[in-house]
């Protein structure tokens, strides 16, 4: 899909960089890979209880904590998933709750992961955000109350929505690992799309075109 043109994208990127700088002084590390310390286990998601800030600081990278807990914004085009084209789902880095699917991901040209809709209609909640002199709609995860990003109405059909999400708030689960990591129930759309075989297990590799 060709990138759609988004008015003021350069200004938005500069603003985001300025906002993020408020949380990170000179000398901060480049965007780090996902912490290897798991906060959650998929089997425990139903009983998830958000950890205290001190524990989150131990489990998350500095960037992940700033984004999810302090509503910071990571740099455009310098984050983990803005150009990720692999099949799979994106889950909340704090709770592990599935939030978005690669099947709904598109190239918006904005430099952050963009989705036309959430994976379900109940796990992403919206709030009015009037910070920095702008009128925006913030999106947060329901269970962990993680700041995810914002939603705009300049996306592709049929929803015409663009969920502009920080990579630092997400963990990506490749389609071939969804079964073994406890997300097998979300495989059916990938089977229908021909991206993985029916009856997929942890040993299945995605189908190739």
Tab-separated table of C-alpha atoms in Angstrom:
chain	number	residue	atom	x	y	z
A	1	UNK	CA	0.000	0.000	0.000
A	2	UNK	CA	1.353	3.456	-0.882
A	3	UNK	CA	1.903	5.718	2.141
A	4	UNK	CA	-1.014	8.080	2.635
A	5	UNK	CA	-0.195	11.752	2.969
A	6	UNK	CA	-0.730	13.149	6.418
A	7	UNK	CA	-0.836	16.917	6.854
A	8	UNK	CA	1.750	18.360	9.143
A	9	UNK	CA	3.663	15.109	9.538
A	10	UNK	CA	7.026	16.860	9.742
A	11	UNK	CA	5.750	19.164	12.461
A	12	UNK	CA	4.254	16.231	14.340
A	13	UNK	CA	7.546	14.366	14.205
A	14	UNK	CA	9.430	17.388	15.542
A	15	UNK	CA	6.878	17.836	18.325
A	16	UNK	CA	7.165	14.175	19.262
A	17	UNK	CA	10.925	14.431	19.427
A	18	UNK	CA	10.621	17.461	21.690
A	19	UNK	CA	8.141	15.750	23.984
A	20	UNK	CA	10.298	12.662	24.249
A	21	UNK	CA	13.351	14.781	25.051
A	22	UNK	CA	11.546	16.007	28.145
A	23	UNK	CA	11.800	12.493	29.558
A	24	UNK	CA	15.275	11.628	28.348
A	25	UNK	CA	18.311	13.859	28.731
A	26	UNK	CA	21.373	13.769	26.573
A	27	UNK	CA	23.141	10.447	26.733
A	28	UNK	CA	20.015	8.311	26.721
A	29	UNK	CA	20.392	4.983	24.996
A	30	UNK	CA	18.965	4.384	21.553
A	31	UNK	CA	15.602	2.557	21.549
A	32	UNK	CA	16.346	-0.749	23.203
A	33	UNK	CA	15.028	-4.177	22.430
A	34	UNK	CA	12.209	-5.557	24.529
A	35	UNK	CA	13.325	-6.451	28.037
A	36	UNK	CA	13.879	-10.155	28.496
A	37	UNK	CA	12.296	-9.993	31.952
A	38	UNK	CA	8.692	-11.039	31.452
A	39	UNK	CA	6.173	-9.109	33.531
A	40	UNK	CA	3.358	-11.446	32.591
A	41	UNK	CA	2.582	-14.934	31.409
A	42	UNK	CA	-0.218	-15.278	28.812
A	43	UNK	CA	-1.980	-17.832	31.021
A	44	UNK	CA	-2.178	-15.233	33.805
A	45	UNK	CA	-3.760	-12.447	31.752
A	46	UNK	CA	-7.235	-13.009	33.210
A	47	UNK	CA	-5.872	-12.381	36.710
A	48	UNK	CA	-3.526	-9.571	35.686
A	49	UNK	CA	-2.774	-6.966	38.327
A	50	UNK	CA	-0.629	-4.030	37.333
A	51	UNK	CA	2.749	-4.016	39.140
A	52	UNK	CA	3.908	-1.058	41.178
A	53	UNK	CA	6.053	1.569	39.452
A	54	UNK	CA	9.238	0.338	41.144
A	55	UNK	CA	8.757	-3.149	39.710
A	56	UNK	CA	7.893	-1.799	36.280
A	57	UNK	CA	11.117	0.186	36.241
A	58	UNK	CA	13.019	-3.065	36.787
A	59	UNK	CA	11.115	-4.950	34.113
A	60	UNK	CA	10.853	-2.302	31.394
A	61	UNK	CA	13.526	-0.401	29.526
A	62	UNK	CA	13.771	3.321	30.297
A	63	UNK	CA	12.013	4.100	27.029
A	64	UNK	CA	9.209	1.606	27.614
A	65	UNK	CA	8.585	3.036	31.086
A	66	UNK	CA	8.606	6.648	29.859
A	67	UNK	CA	6.121	5.864	27.089
A	68	UNK	CA	3.702	3.571	28.916
A	69	UNK	CA	3.772	5.186	32.372
A	70	UNK	CA	4.610	8.833	31.655
A	71	UNK	CA	2.920	9.245	28.250
A	72	UNK	CA	6.155	10.077	26.469
A	73	UNK	CA	6.464	9.744	22.691
A	74	UNK	CA	9.306	7.835	21.061
A	75	UNK	CA	11.112	9.292	18.005
A	76	UNK	CA	9.445	8.838	14.625
A	77	UNK	CA	11.238	6.411	12.281
A	78	UNK	CA	13.583	5.423	15.133
A	79	UNK	CA	11.515	2.789	16.892
A	80	UNK	CA	11.232	-0.963	16.691
A	81	UNK	CA	8.049	-1.645	14.751
A	82	UNK	CA	7.327	1.316	12.464
A	83	UNK	CA	8.455	-0.681	9.420
A	84	UNK	CA	7.860	-4.214	10.705
A	85	UNK	CA	6.103	-6.198	7.966
A	86	UNK	CA	6.031	-9.604	9.677
A	87	UNK	CA	2.755	-11.402	10.402
A	88	UNK	CA	1.673	-11.599	14.028
A	89	UNK	CA	0.007	-9.726	16.859
A	90	UNK	CA	1.111	-6.823	19.020
A	91	UNK	CA	0.463	-7.131	22.756
A	92	UNK	CA	0.670	-4.711	25.673
A	93	UNK	CA	4.272	-4.732	26.927
A	94	UNK	CA	2.988	-4.549	30.515
A	95	UNK	CA	0.031	-6.960	30.608
A	96	UNK	CA	0.547	-9.126	27.528
A	97	UNK	CA	-3.016	-8.429	26.418
A	98	UNK	CA	-3.388	-8.611	22.610
A	99	UNK	CA	-4.029	-5.148	21.199
A	100	UNK	CA	-3.358	-5.037	17.441
A	101	UNK	CA	-2.834	-7.384	14.490
A	102	UNK	CA	-0.419	-7.139	11.596
A	103	UNK	CA	-3.457	-7.786	9.373
A	104	UNK	CA	-4.661	-4.279	10.267
A	105	UNK	CA	-1.241	-2.589	10.082
A	106	UNK	CA	-0.521	-0.165	7.247
A	107	UNK	CA	2.175	2.266	6.151
A	108	UNK	CA	0.913	5.715	7.054
A	109	UNK	CA	4.234	7.439	6.440
A	110	UNK	CA	4.216	8.915	9.950
A	111	UNK	CA	7.143	6.913	11.347
A	112	UNK	CA	5.196	5.007	14.005
A	113	UNK	CA	3.281	1.712	13.790
A	114	UNK	CA	-0.174	2.462	12.369
A	115	UNK	CA	-3.274	0.274	12.551
A	116	UNK	CA	-6.765	0.698	11.118
A	117	UNK	CA	-8.387	-0.854	14.189
A	118	UNK	CA	-7.620	-2.670	17.471
A	119	UNK	CA	-7.658	-6.452	17.601
A	120	UNK	CA	-10.807	-6.313	19.751
A	121	UNK	CA	-13.163	-3.463	20.500
A	122	UNK	CA	-12.771	-3.597	24.262
A	123	UNK	CA	-9.049	-3.727	25.081
A	124	UNK	CA	-8.093	-0.260	23.816
A	125	UNK	CA	-9.779	2.718	25.477
A	126	UNK	CA	-9.885	6.363	24.407
A	127	UNK	CA	-9.388	9.586	26.369
A	128	UNK	CA	-9.461	13.252	25.403
A	129	UNK	CA	-5.939	14.707	25.308
A	130	UNK	CA	-5.530	18.496	25.272
A	131	UNK	CA	-1.840	18.523	26.135
A	132	UNK	CA	0.677	20.690	24.282
A	133	UNK	CA	-2.062	22.902	22.896
A	134	UNK	CA	-3.565	20.162	20.727
A	135	UNK	CA	-6.954	18.465	20.677
A	136	UNK	CA	-6.280	14.742	20.285
A	137	UNK	CA	-7.699	11.381	21.282
A	138	UNK	CA	-5.293	9.345	23.384
A	139	UNK	CA	-5.495	5.549	23.359
A	140	UNK	CA	-4.518	3.423	26.357
A	141	UNK	CA	-4.682	-0.270	27.146
A	142	UNK	CA	-7.664	-1.185	29.311
A	143	UNK	CA	-6.102	-3.681	31.728
A	144	UNK	CA	-2.670	-2.108	32.323
A	145	UNK	CA	-3.605	1.529	31.576
A	146	UNK	CA	-0.499	1.796	29.397
A	147	UNK	CA	-0.230	4.871	27.210
A	148	UNK	CA	-0.188	3.556	23.638
A	149	UNK	CA	-0.474	6.596	21.382
A	150	UNK	CA	-3.312	8.445	19.648
A	151	UNK	CA	-6.052	7.738	17.123
A	152	UNK	CA	-6.790	9.990	14.134
A	153	UNK	CA	-9.450	9.997	11.421
A	154	UNK	CA	-7.093	10.115	8.405
A	155	UNK	CA	-6.643	6.362	7.938
A	156	UNK	CA	-7.725	4.053	5.116
A	157	UNK	CA	-11.203	2.563	4.638
A	158	UNK	CA	-13.379	1.127	5.843
A	159	UNK	CA	-12.702	2.545	9.320
A	160	UNK	CA	-10.784	5.656	8.137
A	161	UNK	CA	-8.975	5.490	11.479
A	162	UNK	CA	-5.247	5.594	12.136
A	163	UNK	CA	-4.133	4.238	15.484
A	164	UNK	CA	-0.689	5.795	15.770
A	165	UNK	CA	1.051	3.648	18.386
A	166	UNK	CA	4.428	3.777	20.126
A	167	UNK	CA	6.555	0.683	19.508
A	168	UNK	CA	7.784	0.931	23.102
A	169	UNK	CA	4.308	0.114	24.388
A	170	UNK	CA	4.153	-3.117	22.395
A	171	UNK	CA	5.624	-6.599	22.264
A	172	UNK	CA	5.395	-8.362	18.903
A	173	UNK	CA	4.419	-12.045	18.769
A	174	UNK	CA	5.248	-13.564	15.333
A	175	UNK	CA	2.475	-15.725	13.892
A	176	UNK	CA	4.621	-18.856	14.083
A	177	UNK	CA	5.097	-18.339	17.837
A	178	UNK	CA	1.516	-17.452	18.764
A	179	UNK	CA	0.443	-20.994	19.631
A	180	UNK	CA	3.391	-21.812	21.882
A	181	UNK	CA	3.248	-18.457	23.677
A	182	UNK	CA	-0.436	-18.794	24.573
A	183	UNK	CA	-2.071	-16.796	21.777
A	184	UNK	CA	-3.340	-19.670	19.635
A	185	UNK	CA	-6.931	-18.457	19.853
A	186	UNK	CA	-6.002	-15.475	17.660
A	187	UNK	CA	-4.618	-17.571	14.775
A	188	UNK	CA	-7.817	-18.037	12.744
A	189	UNK	CA	-7.606	-14.736	10.801
A	190	UNK	CA	-4.034	-15.584	9.785
A	191	UNK	CA	-5.169	-19.009	8.593
A	192	UNK	CA	-7.929	-17.374	6.526
A	193	UNK	CA	-5.369	-14.958	5.092
A	194	UNK	CA	-3.177	-17.907	4.057
A	195	UNK	CA	-0.305	-16.839	6.289
A	196	UNK	CA	-0.202	-20.043	8.330
A	197	UNK	CA	-1.679	-23.512	7.897
A	198	UNK	CA	-4.864	-24.627	9.615
A	199	UNK	CA	-4.228	-26.554	12.838
A	200	UNK	CA	-1.120	-24.468	13.439
A	201	UNK	CA	1.044	-25.367	16.414
A	202	UNK	CA	4.278	-24.010	17.766
A	203	UNK	CA	6.198	-26.082	15.235
A	204	UNK	CA	4.395	-24.658	12.198
A	205	UNK	CA	6.143	-22.130	10.026
A	206	UNK	CA	4.122	-19.512	8.141
A	207	UNK	CA	3.079	-20.447	4.631
A	208	UNK	CA	5.031	-18.792	1.856
A	209	UNK	CA	3.612	-17.218	-1.271
